[in-house]
PDB file of C-alpha atoms and ligand atoms in Angstrom:
ATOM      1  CA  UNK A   1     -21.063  13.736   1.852  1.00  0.00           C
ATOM      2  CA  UNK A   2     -17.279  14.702   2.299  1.00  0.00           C
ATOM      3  CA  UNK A   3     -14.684  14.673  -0.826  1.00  0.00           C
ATOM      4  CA  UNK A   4     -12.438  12.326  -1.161  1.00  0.00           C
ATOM      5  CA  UNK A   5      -9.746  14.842  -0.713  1.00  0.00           C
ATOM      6  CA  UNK A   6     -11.540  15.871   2.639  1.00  0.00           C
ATOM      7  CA  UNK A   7     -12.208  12.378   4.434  1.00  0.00           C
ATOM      8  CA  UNK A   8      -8.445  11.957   3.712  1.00  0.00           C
ATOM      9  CA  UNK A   9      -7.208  15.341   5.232  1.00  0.00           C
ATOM     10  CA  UNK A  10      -9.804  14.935   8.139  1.00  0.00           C
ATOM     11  CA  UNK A  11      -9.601  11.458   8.777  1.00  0.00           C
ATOM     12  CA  UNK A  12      -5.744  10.120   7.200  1.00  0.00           C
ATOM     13  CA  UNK A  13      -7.745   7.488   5.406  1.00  0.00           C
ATOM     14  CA  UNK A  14     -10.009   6.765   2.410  1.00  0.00           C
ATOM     15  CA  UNK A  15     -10.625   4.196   0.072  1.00  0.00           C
ATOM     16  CA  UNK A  16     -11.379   4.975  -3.784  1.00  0.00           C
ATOM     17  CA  UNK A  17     -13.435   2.450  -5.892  1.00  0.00           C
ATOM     18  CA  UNK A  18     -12.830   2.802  -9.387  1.00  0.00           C
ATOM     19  CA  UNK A  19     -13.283   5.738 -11.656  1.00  0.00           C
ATOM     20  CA  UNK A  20     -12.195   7.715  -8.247  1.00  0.00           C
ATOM     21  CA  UNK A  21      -8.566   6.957  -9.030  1.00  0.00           C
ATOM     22  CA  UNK A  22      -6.211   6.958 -11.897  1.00  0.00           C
ATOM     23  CA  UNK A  23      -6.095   2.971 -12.702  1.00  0.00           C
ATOM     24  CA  UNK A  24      -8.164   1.654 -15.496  1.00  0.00           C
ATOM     25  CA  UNK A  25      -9.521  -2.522 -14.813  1.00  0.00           C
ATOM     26  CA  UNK A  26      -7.073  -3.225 -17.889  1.00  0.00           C
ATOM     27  CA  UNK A  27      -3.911  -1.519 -15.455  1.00  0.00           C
ATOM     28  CA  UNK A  28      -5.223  -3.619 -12.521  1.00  0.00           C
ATOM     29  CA  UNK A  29      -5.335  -6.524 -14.618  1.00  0.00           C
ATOM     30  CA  UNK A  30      -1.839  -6.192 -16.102  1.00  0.00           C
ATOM     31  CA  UNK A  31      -0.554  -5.014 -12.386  1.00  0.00           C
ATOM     32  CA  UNK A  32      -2.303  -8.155 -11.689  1.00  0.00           C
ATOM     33  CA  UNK A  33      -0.467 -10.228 -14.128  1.00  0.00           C
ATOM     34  CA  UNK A  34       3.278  -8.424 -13.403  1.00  0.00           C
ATOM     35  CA  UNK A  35       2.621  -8.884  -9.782  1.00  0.00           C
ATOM     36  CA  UNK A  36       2.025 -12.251  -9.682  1.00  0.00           C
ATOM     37  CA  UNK A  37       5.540 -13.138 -10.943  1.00  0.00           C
ATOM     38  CA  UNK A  38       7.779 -11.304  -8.548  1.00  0.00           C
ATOM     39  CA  UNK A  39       9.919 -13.769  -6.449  1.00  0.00           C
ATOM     40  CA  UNK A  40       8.599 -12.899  -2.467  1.00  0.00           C
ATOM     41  CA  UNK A  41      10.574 -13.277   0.502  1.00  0.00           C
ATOM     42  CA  UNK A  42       9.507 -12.383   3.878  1.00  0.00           C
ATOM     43  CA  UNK A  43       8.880  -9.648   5.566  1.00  0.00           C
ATOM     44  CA  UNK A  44      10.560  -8.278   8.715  1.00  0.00           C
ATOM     45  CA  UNK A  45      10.019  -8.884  12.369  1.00  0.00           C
ATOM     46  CA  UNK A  46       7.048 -11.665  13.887  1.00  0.00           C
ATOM     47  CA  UNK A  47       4.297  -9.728  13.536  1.00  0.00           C
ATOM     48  CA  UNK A  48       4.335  -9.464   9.799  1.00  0.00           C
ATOM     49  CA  UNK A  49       3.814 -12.908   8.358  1.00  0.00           C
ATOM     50  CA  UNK A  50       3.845 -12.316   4.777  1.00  0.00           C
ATOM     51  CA  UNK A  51       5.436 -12.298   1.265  1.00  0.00           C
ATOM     52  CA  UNK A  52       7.244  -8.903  -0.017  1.00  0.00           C
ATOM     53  CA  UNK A  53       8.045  -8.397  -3.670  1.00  0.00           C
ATOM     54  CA  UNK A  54       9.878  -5.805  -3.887  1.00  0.00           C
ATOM     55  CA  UNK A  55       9.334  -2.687  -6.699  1.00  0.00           C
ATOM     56  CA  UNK A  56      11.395  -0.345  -5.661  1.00  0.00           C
ATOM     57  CA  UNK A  57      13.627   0.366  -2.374  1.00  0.00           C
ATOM     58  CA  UNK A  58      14.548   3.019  -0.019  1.00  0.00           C
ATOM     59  CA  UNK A  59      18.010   3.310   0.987  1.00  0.00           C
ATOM     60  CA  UNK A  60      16.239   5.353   4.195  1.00  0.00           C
ATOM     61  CA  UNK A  61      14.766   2.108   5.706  1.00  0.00           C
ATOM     62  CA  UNK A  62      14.953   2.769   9.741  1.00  0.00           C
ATOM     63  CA  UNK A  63      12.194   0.177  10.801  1.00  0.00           C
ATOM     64  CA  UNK A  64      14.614  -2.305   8.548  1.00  0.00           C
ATOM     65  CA  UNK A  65      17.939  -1.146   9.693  1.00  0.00           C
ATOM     66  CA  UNK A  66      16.902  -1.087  13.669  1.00  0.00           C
ATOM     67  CA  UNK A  67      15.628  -4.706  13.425  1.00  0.00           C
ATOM     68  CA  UNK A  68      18.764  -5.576  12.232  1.00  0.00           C
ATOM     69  CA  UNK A  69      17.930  -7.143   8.669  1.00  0.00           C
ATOM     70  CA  UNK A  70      19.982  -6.231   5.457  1.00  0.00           C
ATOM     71  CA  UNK A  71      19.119  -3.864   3.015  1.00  0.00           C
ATOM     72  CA  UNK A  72      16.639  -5.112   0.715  1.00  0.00           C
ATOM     73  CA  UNK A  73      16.938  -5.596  -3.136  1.00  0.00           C
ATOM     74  CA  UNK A  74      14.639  -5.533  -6.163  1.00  0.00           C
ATOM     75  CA  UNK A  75      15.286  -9.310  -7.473  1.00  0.00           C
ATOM     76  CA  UNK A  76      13.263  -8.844 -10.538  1.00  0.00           C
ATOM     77  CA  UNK A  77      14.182  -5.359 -11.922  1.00  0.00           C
ATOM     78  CA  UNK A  78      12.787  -5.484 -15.645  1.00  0.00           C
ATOM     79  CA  UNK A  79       9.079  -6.926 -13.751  1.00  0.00           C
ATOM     80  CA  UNK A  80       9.276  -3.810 -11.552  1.00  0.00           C
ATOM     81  CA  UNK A  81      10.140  -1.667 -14.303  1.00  0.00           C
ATOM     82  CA  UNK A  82       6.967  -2.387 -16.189  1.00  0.00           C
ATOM     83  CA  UNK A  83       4.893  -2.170 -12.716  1.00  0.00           C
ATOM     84  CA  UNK A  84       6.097   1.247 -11.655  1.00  0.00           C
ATOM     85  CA  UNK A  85       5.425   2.265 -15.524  1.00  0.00           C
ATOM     86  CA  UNK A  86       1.832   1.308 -15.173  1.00  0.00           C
ATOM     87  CA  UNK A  87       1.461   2.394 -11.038  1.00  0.00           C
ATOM     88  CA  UNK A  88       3.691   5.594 -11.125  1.00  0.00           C
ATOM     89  CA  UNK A  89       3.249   7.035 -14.787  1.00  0.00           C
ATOM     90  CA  UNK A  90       2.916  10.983 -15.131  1.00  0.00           C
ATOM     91  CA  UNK A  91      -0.712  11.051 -15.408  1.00  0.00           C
ATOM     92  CA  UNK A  92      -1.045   8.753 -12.264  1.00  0.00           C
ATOM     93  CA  UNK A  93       1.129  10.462 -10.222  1.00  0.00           C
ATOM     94  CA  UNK A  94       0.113  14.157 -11.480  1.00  0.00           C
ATOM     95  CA  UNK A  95      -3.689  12.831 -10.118  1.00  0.00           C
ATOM     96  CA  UNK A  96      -2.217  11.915  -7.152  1.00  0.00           C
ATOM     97  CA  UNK A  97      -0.196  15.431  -6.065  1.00  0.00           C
ATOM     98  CA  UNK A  98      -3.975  16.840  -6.481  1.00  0.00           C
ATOM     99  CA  UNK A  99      -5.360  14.489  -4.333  1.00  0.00           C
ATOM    100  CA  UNK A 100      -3.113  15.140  -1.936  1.00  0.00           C
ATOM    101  CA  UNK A 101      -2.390  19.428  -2.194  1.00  0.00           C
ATOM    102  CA  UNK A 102       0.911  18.899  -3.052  1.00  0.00           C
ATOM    103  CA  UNK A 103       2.881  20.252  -6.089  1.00  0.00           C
ATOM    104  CA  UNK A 104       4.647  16.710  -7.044  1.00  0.00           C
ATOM    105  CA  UNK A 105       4.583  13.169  -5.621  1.00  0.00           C
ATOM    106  CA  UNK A 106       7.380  11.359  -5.778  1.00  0.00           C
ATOM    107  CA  UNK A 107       7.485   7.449  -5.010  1.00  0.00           C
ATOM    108  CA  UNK A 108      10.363   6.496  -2.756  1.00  0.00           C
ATOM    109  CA  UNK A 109       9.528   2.591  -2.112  1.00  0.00           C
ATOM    110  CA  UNK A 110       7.033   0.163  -3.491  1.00  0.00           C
ATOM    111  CA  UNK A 111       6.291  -3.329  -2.888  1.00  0.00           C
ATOM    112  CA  UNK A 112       4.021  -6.439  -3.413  1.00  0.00           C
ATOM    113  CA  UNK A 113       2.557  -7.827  -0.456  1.00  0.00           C
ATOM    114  CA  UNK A 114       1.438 -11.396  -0.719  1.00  0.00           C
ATOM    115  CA  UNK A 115      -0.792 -12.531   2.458  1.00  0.00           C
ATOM    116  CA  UNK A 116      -2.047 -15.705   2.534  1.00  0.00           C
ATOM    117  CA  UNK A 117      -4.333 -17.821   5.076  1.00  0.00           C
ATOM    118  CA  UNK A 118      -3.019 -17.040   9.059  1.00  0.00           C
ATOM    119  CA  UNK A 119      -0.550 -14.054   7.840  1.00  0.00           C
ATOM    120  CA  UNK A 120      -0.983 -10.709   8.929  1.00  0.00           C
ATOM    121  CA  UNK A 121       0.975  -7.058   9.282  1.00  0.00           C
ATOM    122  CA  UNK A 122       1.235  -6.011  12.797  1.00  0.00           C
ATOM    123  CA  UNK A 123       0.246  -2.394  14.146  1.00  0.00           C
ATOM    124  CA  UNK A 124       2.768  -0.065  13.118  1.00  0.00           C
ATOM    125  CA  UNK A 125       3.126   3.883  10.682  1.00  0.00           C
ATOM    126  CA  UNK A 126       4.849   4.298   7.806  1.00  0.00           C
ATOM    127  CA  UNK A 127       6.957   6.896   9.693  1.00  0.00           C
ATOM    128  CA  UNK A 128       8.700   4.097  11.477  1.00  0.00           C
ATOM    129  CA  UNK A 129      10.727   2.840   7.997  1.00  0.00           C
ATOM    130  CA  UNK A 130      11.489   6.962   7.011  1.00  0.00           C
ATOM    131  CA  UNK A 131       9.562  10.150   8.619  1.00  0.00           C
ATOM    132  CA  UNK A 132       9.289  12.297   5.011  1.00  0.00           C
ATOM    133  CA  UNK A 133       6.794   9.081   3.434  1.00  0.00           C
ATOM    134  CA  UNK A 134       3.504  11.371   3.215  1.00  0.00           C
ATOM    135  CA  UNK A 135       0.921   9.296   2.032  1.00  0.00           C
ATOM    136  CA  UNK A 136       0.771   5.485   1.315  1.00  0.00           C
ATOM    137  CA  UNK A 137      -1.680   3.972  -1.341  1.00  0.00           C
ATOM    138  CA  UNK A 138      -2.597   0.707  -1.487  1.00  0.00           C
ATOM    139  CA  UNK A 139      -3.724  -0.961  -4.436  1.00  0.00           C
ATOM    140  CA  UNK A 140      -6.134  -3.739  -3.884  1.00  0.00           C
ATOM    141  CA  UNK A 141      -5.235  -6.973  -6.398  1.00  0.00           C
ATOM    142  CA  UNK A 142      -7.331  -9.549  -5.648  1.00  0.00           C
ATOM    143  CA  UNK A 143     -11.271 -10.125  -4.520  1.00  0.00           C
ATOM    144  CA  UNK A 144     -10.805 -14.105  -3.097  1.00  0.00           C
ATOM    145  CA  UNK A 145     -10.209 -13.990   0.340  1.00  0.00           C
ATOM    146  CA  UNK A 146     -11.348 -13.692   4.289  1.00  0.00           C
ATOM    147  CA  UNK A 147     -10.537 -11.710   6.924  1.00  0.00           C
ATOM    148  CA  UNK A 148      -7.356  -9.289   5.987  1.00  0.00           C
ATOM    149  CA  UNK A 149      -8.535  -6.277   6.192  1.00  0.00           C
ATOM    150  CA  UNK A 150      -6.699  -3.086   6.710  1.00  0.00           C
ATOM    151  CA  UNK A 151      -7.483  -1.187  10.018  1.00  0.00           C
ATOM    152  CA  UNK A 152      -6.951   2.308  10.527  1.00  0.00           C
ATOM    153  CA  UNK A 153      -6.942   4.183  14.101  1.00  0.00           C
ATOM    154  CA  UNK A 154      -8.073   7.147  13.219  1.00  0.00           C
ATOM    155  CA  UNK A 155      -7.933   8.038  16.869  1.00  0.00           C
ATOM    156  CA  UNK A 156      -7.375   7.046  20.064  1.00  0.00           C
ATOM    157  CA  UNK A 157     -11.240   5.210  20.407  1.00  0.00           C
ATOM    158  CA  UNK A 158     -12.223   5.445  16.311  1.00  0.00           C
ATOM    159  CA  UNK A 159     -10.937   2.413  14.614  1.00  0.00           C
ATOM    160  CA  UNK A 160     -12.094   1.487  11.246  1.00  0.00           C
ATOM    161  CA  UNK A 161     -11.566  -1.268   9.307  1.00  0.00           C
ATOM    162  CA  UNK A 162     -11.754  -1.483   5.341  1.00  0.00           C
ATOM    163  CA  UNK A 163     -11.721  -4.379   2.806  1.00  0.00           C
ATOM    164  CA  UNK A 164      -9.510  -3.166  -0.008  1.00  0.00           C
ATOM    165  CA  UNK A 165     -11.076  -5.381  -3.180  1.00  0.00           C
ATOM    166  CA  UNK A 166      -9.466  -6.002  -6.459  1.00  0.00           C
ATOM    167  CA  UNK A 167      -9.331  -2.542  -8.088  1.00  0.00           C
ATOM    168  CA  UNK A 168      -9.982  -0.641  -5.008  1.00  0.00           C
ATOM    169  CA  UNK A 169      -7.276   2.510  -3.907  1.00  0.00           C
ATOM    170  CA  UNK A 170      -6.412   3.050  -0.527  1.00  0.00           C
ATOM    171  CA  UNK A 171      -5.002   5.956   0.334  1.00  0.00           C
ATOM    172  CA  UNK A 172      -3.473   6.984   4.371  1.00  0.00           C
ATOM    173  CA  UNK A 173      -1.891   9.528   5.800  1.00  0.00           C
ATOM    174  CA  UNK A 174       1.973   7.785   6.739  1.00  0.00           C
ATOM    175  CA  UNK A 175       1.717   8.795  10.117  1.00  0.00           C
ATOM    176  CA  UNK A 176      -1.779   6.891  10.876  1.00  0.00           C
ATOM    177  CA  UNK A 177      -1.359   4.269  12.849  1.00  0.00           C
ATOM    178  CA  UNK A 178      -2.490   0.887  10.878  1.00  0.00           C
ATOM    179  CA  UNK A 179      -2.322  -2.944  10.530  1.00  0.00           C
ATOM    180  CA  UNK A 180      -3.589  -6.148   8.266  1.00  0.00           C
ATOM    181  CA  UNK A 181      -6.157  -8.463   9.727  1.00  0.00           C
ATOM    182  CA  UNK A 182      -4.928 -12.160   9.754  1.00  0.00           C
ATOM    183  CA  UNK A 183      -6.101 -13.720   6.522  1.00  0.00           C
ATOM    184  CA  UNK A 184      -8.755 -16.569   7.064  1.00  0.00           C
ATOM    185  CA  UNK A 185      -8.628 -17.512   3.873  1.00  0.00           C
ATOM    186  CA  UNK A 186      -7.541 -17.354   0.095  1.00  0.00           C
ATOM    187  CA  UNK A 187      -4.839 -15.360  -0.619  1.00  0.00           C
ATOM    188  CA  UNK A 188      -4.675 -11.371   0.034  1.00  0.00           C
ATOM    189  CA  UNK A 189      -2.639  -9.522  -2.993  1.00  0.00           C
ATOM    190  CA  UNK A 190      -2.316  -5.202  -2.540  1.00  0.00           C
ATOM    191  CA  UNK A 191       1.012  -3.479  -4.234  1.00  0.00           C
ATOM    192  CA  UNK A 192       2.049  -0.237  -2.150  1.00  0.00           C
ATOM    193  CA  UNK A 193       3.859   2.614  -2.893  1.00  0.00           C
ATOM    194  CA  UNK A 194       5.240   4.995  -0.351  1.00  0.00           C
ATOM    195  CA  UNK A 195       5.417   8.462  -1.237  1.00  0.00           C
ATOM    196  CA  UNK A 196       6.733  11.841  -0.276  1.00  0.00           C
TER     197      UNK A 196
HETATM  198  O1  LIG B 201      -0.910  -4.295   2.176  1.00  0.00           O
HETATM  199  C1  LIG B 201      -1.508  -3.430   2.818  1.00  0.00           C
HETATM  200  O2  LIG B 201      -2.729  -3.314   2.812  1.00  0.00           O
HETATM  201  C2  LIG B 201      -0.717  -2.430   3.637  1.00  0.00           C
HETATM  202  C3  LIG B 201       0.434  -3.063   4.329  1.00  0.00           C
HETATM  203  C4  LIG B 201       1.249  -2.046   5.073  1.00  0.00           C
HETATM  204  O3  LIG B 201       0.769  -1.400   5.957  1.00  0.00           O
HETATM  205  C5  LIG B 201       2.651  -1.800   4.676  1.00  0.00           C
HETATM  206  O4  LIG B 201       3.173  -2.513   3.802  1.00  0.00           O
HETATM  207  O5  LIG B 201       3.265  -0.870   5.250  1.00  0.00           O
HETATM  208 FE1  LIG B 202       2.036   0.287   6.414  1.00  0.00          FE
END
């Protein structure tokens, strides 16, 4: 059986269940809770039908800026606040530069993203909104829905798809290629942070 910390520098991908990742059920419950109340516009372009609340933004957004949309805001900065407290506090992000061999991991954008029945997040990396993101994580925040999962091409004829449940991690390599399965059902909750 491979590490964690080798499936994700052989593959770009792996999911964590918890007690493999920094963030107890009470943090998933109270990201839970703050999550919930963030106002959620769209998100850019067709091909991702879905609900943003923003965290925190990148003033690097190329994906954004080449698509021709504004710069995007925080609207709820004291909510984001207490989510990046709980997401991105010392001991979370200290476990995180070991998981990933670096020396310190910095969050440069995070976000909410609501999915609900028939959206989706077209094919794309996380190069294509700012080349230095390293690593993504994806924190699974809810458990009732269909369909929406996240699929990874690993490579050119390996794609894998994984179900990221309420408390689950996943972590990928910004340059892997990746999308959201349409949502059948229920409602599909996962806060992201980008990092570098
Ligand atoms: O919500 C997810 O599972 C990941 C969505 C995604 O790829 C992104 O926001 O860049
Ligand atoms: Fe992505």
């Amino acid at each position: 059986m491979s590490s964690p910390k080798e499936l994700l520098r052989d593959e770009g991908v792996v999911l964590l269940r918890e007690g493999d990742h920094p963030y107890s059920p009470e943090e998933i419950n109270d990201l839970i809770a703050l999550c919930q109340k963030l106002p959620r516009p769209g998100g850019i372009g067709q091909e991702n039908r879905l609900g943003v609340g923003r965290i925190l933004v990148d003033p690097v957004d190329i994906a954004r800026g080449e698509r021709g949309y504004a710069p995007a805001t925080v609207e709820a900065p004291e909510i984001a606040q207490l989510i990046l407290d709980i997401v991105a506090s010392e001991r979370a992000m200290a476990y995180w530069a070991d998981c990933f061999g670096q020396e310190e991991v910095i969050v440069r954008r995070a976000q909410t993203n609501f999915l609900h029945q028939g959206d989706q997040v077209g094919w794309h990396d996380d190069h294509e909104a700012n080349p230095e993101y390293m690593f993504s994580i994806v924190v699974g925040l809810t458990d009732e829905y269909t369909g929406g999962e996240f699929l990874a091409q690993i490579t050119p004829d390996d794609q894998r798809r994984f179900r990221v449940n309420r408390g689950d991690v996943l972590i990928a390599r910004a340059a892997l290629q990746h999308a959201v399965d349409v949502v059948e059902s229920g409602q599909r909750i996962s806060l992201v942070l980008f990092t570098a």
